[in-house]
Amino acid sequence: MANIRLYYYSQALRTKVGVNVIIPENTWGHSLADRPDGYKYPVLWLQSGGGFDYTDWQRYTAIELYAAQAGIAVVCSGTYCSGYMDTKHGNFKYFTQLSIETPRVVRHLFPLSEEPSKNFIAGFSMGGYGTLKWMLRDPEQFAAFGLFSGVKNIADLLPEKEEDSESFYMFASAFGCKANIENTEDDICFMIKKQKAAGKKFPKGYIATGQEDTHYHDNVEFMHKYRALGLEFVEVIDHGAHNWDYCDKHVKKFIDWLEIEDSYKRLSE
C-alpha cells in the first residue's frame, strides 16, 4: 500500500496545497512494482466536510484498508472553509483547484484511470454538496456518487441579502447571498434540471443519513426534492450521528456497493 501525502503548487490558488493519494497493493507485503504494465486504477475522489482538510479521511476512517480490499485508488482533497466554492469574496479558486487542477496533477503523477466507468465520487457533510456540484458539472464523467450525511443544496439555505446572514462564516465569505448562486452551476437543483434537459446520463447514486444526525430532517427533505427532480439513488436511512463513525461505516458500504470489477485488488491470503 502506498499512502502518499502530496504537496504541489496550485496555480489556481497561487499557493501550496495538500492532497492525499492512496494506491493499493494487490497482496500484503508485495511491491507495487508487480502491477501490470499500463494498468490504471479505478479511483474514488473523496470529499471532506467543511472545515476539514485532505488528511481527515485517513486519520478518522479505515479508508486505506477499504481501498486495498477493493483495489481502488483514493484521492482526498480539502477545501477547508471554502464551501466548495471559488469564493465570492476574495475570489479564492478552491473549487477550480479541487475539481480541475488536482485531477490533472495526480493523473500526471499516478496511474489513475480517466475512464468514466472507473471514476467515483463521494463526500461527507459539506463534501456532499461538493460531490453533487462536481458530479453535476459533467454527470457522464463518473460511474457513481455517494453522500454520507451531506445532501443539502446551499442555494436553498442562503439569505436573500448578505447583511441578513447571521453567523456562519463559511456561508458569508464563500457564497454571499442567494442571488450569487441561484440558477448557476453552484445550485444543485438548477443543475439537475439543466443536465436532465440536456439528456445527460447520470451516474448511479448512494445517499445515506442517520436518524440521530443533527441535519436528519433537512437531509430527508433534500432526498425527496432531488428524487422529484429525477435524480436516482439508493436511499439509506439508518442510525448514526453527524460524525466520522458514520462516515467510516458508509464509505465501506459505498465501496462494496460499487462492485468494482477487473481491479488489481488484494489477493486472498
Coordinates of C-alpha atoms in Angstrom, one line a residue:
M1 CA 0.0 0.0 0.0
A2 CA 1.2 3.5 -0.9
N3 CA -0.3 6.3 1.2
I4 CA 1.2 9.5 -0.2
R5 CA 0.8 13.0 1.2
L6 CA 1.5 15.2 -1.8
Y7 CA 2.2 18.9 -1.8
Y8 CA 2.1 20.9 -5.1
Y9 CA 1.9 24.5 -6.1
S10 CA -1.6 25.4 -7.2
Q11 CA -1.7 28.0 -10.0
A12 CA -5.5 28.4 -9.3
L13 CA -4.9 29.4 -5.6
R14 CA -1.3 30.7 -6.0
T15 CA -0.2 28.8 -3.0
K16 CA 0.9 25.3 -1.9
V17 CA -1.9 22.8 -1.4
G18 CA -2.0 19.2 0.0
V19 CA -3.6 16.1 -1.4
N20 CA -3.6 12.6 0.0
V21 CA -3.4 9.7 -2.6
I22 CA -3.8 6.0 -1.8
I23 CA -2.5 3.5 -4.3
P24 CA -3.5 -0.1 -3.1
E25 CA -1.3 -3.2 -3.2
N26 CA -2.8 -6.4 -4.5
T27 CA -1.1 -8.6 -1.9
W28 CA 0.2 -7.6 1.6
G29 CA 3.9 -7.3 1.6
H30 CA 4.4 -7.3 -2.2
S31 CA 5.8 -4.5 -4.2
L32 CA 3.6 -2.1 -6.2
A33 CA 6.2 -2.7 -9.0
D34 CA 4.3 -6.0 -9.6
R35 CA 1.5 -4.1 -11.1
P36 CA 0.9 -5.0 -14.8
D37 CA 2.4 -2.5 -17.3
G38 CA 0.0 0.1 -18.5
Y39 CA -2.6 -0.7 -15.7
K40 CA -4.6 2.3 -14.4
Y41 CA -6.5 2.1 -11.2
P42 CA -10.2 2.9 -10.7
V43 CA -10.3 5.9 -8.4
L44 CA -12.6 7.3 -5.7
W45 CA -12.5 11.1 -5.4
L46 CA -13.3 11.6 -1.7
Q47 CA -14.5 14.9 -0.3
S48 CA -14.3 16.1 3.3
G49 CA -16.7 18.2 5.4
G50 CA -16.5 21.9 5.8
G51 CA -13.5 23.0 7.9
F52 CA -11.7 19.6 7.5
D53 CA -8.7 19.0 5.3
Y54 CA -7.2 16.4 3.0
T55 CA -5.9 14.2 5.9
D56 CA -9.1 13.6 7.7
W57 CA -10.4 10.6 5.9
Q58 CA -7.1 8.8 6.5
R59 CA -7.0 9.8 10.2
Y60 CA -10.6 9.1 11.2
T61 CA -11.6 6.2 9.0
A62 CA -10.1 2.9 7.7
I63 CA -10.2 4.1 4.1
E64 CA -6.7 2.7 3.4
L65 CA -7.9 -0.8 4.3
Y66 CA -11.1 -0.5 2.2
A67 CA -9.1 0.7 -0.8
A68 CA -6.8 -2.3 -0.5
Q69 CA -9.7 -4.7 -0.3
A70 CA -11.4 -3.2 -3.4
G71 CA -8.3 -2.4 -5.4
I72 CA -9.3 1.2 -5.8
A73 CA -7.1 4.3 -5.6
V74 CA -8.4 7.1 -3.4
V75 CA -7.7 10.8 -3.8
C76 CA -8.6 13.1 -0.8
S77 CA -8.5 16.8 -1.1
G78 CA -9.7 19.5 1.3
T79 CA -11.3 22.9 0.6
Y80 CA -11.3 23.9 4.3
C81 CA -14.0 26.6 4.9
S82 CA -14.5 27.5 1.2
G83 CA -17.8 25.7 0.9
Y84 CA -16.5 24.0 -2.3
M85 CA -16.6 27.4 -4.0
D86 CA -14.5 29.7 -6.0
T87 CA -15.3 32.2 -3.2
K88 CA -17.5 35.2 -3.8
H89 CA -15.3 37.3 -1.5
G90 CA -11.7 37.3 -2.3
N91 CA -12.2 35.1 -5.4
F92 CA -10.1 32.2 -4.0
K93 CA -10.5 29.5 -6.6
Y94 CA -10.8 26.5 -4.2
F95 CA -13.3 24.6 -6.4
T96 CA -11.2 25.1 -9.5
Q97 CA -8.2 23.8 -7.7
L98 CA -10.1 20.8 -6.3
S99 CA -12.1 19.7 -9.4
I100 CA -9.9 20.7 -12.4
E101 CA -6.3 21.3 -11.3
T102 CA -5.9 18.4 -8.8
P103 CA -7.2 15.7 -11.1
R104 CA -4.7 16.9 -13.8
V105 CA -1.8 16.8 -11.3
V106 CA -2.5 13.4 -9.7
R107 CA -3.3 11.7 -13.1
H108 CA 0.0 13.0 -14.4
L109 CA 1.9 11.6 -11.4
F110 CA 0.0 8.3 -10.7
P111 CA -1.6 5.6 -12.8
L112 CA -5.3 6.7 -12.3
S113 CA -7.9 5.8 -14.9
E114 CA -9.7 8.6 -16.8
E115 CA -12.5 6.2 -17.9
P116 CA -15.9 7.3 -16.5
S117 CA -16.7 3.7 -15.7
K118 CA -13.8 3.6 -13.3
N119 CA -14.3 7.0 -11.6
F120 CA -16.4 7.5 -8.5
I121 CA -17.0 10.5 -6.2
A122 CA -18.3 10.7 -2.6
G123 CA -18.4 13.1 0.3
F124 CA -19.4 13.8 3.9
S125 CA -21.4 16.8 5.2
M126 CA -20.3 19.9 3.1
G127 CA -18.4 17.4 1.0
G128 CA -21.8 16.0 -0.1
Y129 CA -22.6 19.4 -1.6
G130 CA -19.1 19.5 -3.3
T131 CA -19.7 15.9 -4.6
L132 CA -23.0 16.8 -6.2
K133 CA -21.7 20.1 -7.6
W134 CA -18.6 18.4 -9.1
M135 CA -20.7 15.5 -10.5
L136 CA -23.4 17.7 -12.0
R137 CA -20.9 19.8 -13.9
D138 CA -20.5 16.8 -16.2
P139 CA -22.5 13.8 -14.9
E140 CA -21.1 11.5 -17.5
Q141 CA -17.5 11.6 -16.1
F142 CA -18.5 9.4 -13.1
A143 CA -20.0 5.9 -12.7
A144 CA -21.4 6.5 -9.2
F145 CA -21.7 9.1 -6.5
G146 CA -22.2 8.8 -2.7
L147 CA -23.3 11.1 0.0
F148 CA -22.9 10.4 3.7
S149 CA -25.0 12.9 5.7
G150 CA -24.5 15.6 3.2
V151 CA -27.2 16.3 0.7
K152 CA -28.1 20.0 1.1
N153 CA -28.5 22.5 -1.8
I154 CA -26.8 25.6 -0.5
A155 CA -28.9 27.9 -2.8
D156 CA -32.0 26.9 -0.7
L157 CA -30.3 27.9 2.6
L158 CA -28.8 31.3 1.9
P159 CA -30.3 34.6 3.0
E160 CA -31.8 36.9 0.4
K161 CA -29.3 39.6 1.3
E162 CA -25.8 39.3 2.7
E163 CA -26.5 41.6 5.6
D164 CA -29.2 39.2 6.7
S165 CA -26.6 36.4 7.3
E166 CA -26.3 35.7 11.0
S167 CA -23.2 33.8 11.8
F168 CA -21.8 31.0 9.8
Y169 CA -18.6 32.5 8.4
M170 CA -18.3 29.8 5.7
F171 CA -21.6 30.9 4.1
A172 CA -20.9 34.6 4.3
S173 CA -17.5 34.6 2.8
A174 CA -17.8 31.7 0.3
F175 CA -21.4 32.2 -1.0
G176 CA -22.6 35.7 0.0
C177 CA -26.4 35.8 -0.6
K178 CA -28.8 33.6 -2.6
A179 CA -28.7 35.8 -5.7
N180 CA -25.0 35.0 -6.1
I181 CA -25.5 31.3 -6.8
E182 CA -29.2 30.7 -7.6
N183 CA -29.7 29.3 -11.1
T184 CA -25.9 28.8 -11.6
E185 CA -23.5 25.8 -11.5
D186 CA -23.4 26.2 -7.7
D187 CA -27.2 25.5 -7.5
I188 CA -27.7 21.7 -7.2
C189 CA -31.4 21.7 -8.1
F190 CA -30.9 24.0 -11.1
M191 CA -28.1 21.8 -12.4
I192 CA -30.1 18.6 -12.0
K193 CA -32.8 20.1 -14.2
K194 CA -30.3 21.6 -16.6
Q195 CA -28.4 18.3 -17.2
K196 CA -31.6 16.3 -17.3
A197 CA -33.0 18.6 -20.0
A198 CA -29.7 18.2 -21.9
G199 CA -30.2 14.4 -21.9
K200 CA -27.1 13.7 -19.8
K201 CA -26.7 10.2 -18.4
F202 CA -26.4 10.4 -14.6
P203 CA -24.3 8.0 -12.5
K204 CA -25.9 5.7 -10.0
G205 CA -26.2 7.2 -6.5
Y206 CA -26.0 6.2 -2.9
I207 CA -27.3 8.6 -0.2
A208 CA -27.2 7.8 3.5
T209 CA -28.3 9.7 6.6
G210 CA -28.7 8.7 10.2
Q211 CA -31.8 9.4 12.3
E212 CA -29.6 10.9 15.1
D213 CA -27.9 13.3 12.7
T214 CA -28.4 17.0 13.6
H215 CA -29.2 17.5 9.9
Y216 CA -31.5 14.5 9.5
H217 CA -34.8 16.2 8.7
D218 CA -33.1 18.5 6.2
N219 CA -31.3 15.5 4.6
V220 CA -34.6 13.6 4.1
E221 CA -36.2 16.7 2.7
F222 CA -33.5 17.2 0.1
M223 CA -33.6 13.5 -0.8
H224 CA -37.2 13.9 -1.7
K225 CA -36.5 17.1 -3.6
Y226 CA -33.7 15.6 -5.6
R227 CA -35.7 12.4 -6.4
A228 CA -38.6 14.5 -7.6
L229 CA -36.3 16.3 -10.0
G230 CA -35.2 13.0 -11.5
L231 CA -32.0 12.1 -9.6
E232 CA -31.9 8.4 -9.0
F233 CA -30.2 6.9 -6.0
V234 CA -30.3 4.2 -3.3
E235 CA -31.7 5.8 -0.2
V236 CA -30.3 4.6 3.2
I237 CA -31.9 5.8 6.4
D238 CA -30.4 4.2 9.4
H239 CA -29.0 5.1 12.8
G240 CA -26.0 7.3 13.3
A241 CA -24.9 10.8 14.1
H242 CA -23.1 13.5 12.0
N243 CA -19.6 12.2 12.7
W244 CA -16.7 10.1 11.4
D245 CA -18.0 6.9 12.8
Y246 CA -20.9 7.2 10.4
C247 CA -18.6 8.1 7.5
D248 CA -16.4 5.1 8.2
K249 CA -19.4 2.7 8.1
H250 CA -20.8 4.1 4.9
V251 CA -17.7 4.7 2.9
K252 CA -17.1 0.9 3.3
K253 CA -20.7 0.1 2.3
F254 CA -20.4 2.5 -0.7
I255 CA -17.2 0.9 -2.0
D256 CA -18.7 -2.6 -1.6
W257 CA -21.9 -1.4 -3.3
L258 CA -19.8 -0.2 -6.3
E259 CA -19.0 -3.9 -7.1
I260 CA -15.8 -2.9 -8.9
E261 CA -14.8 -5.5 -11.4
D262 CA -11.4 -6.3 -13.0
S263 CA -9.4 -4.3 -10.5
Y264 CA -5.9 -5.3 -9.5
K265 CA -7.2 -6.0 -6.0
R266 CA -5.6 -7.7 -3.0
L267 CA -5.4 -11.4 -3.4
S268 CA -6.8 -13.8 -0.8
E269 CA -4.4 -14.7 1.9

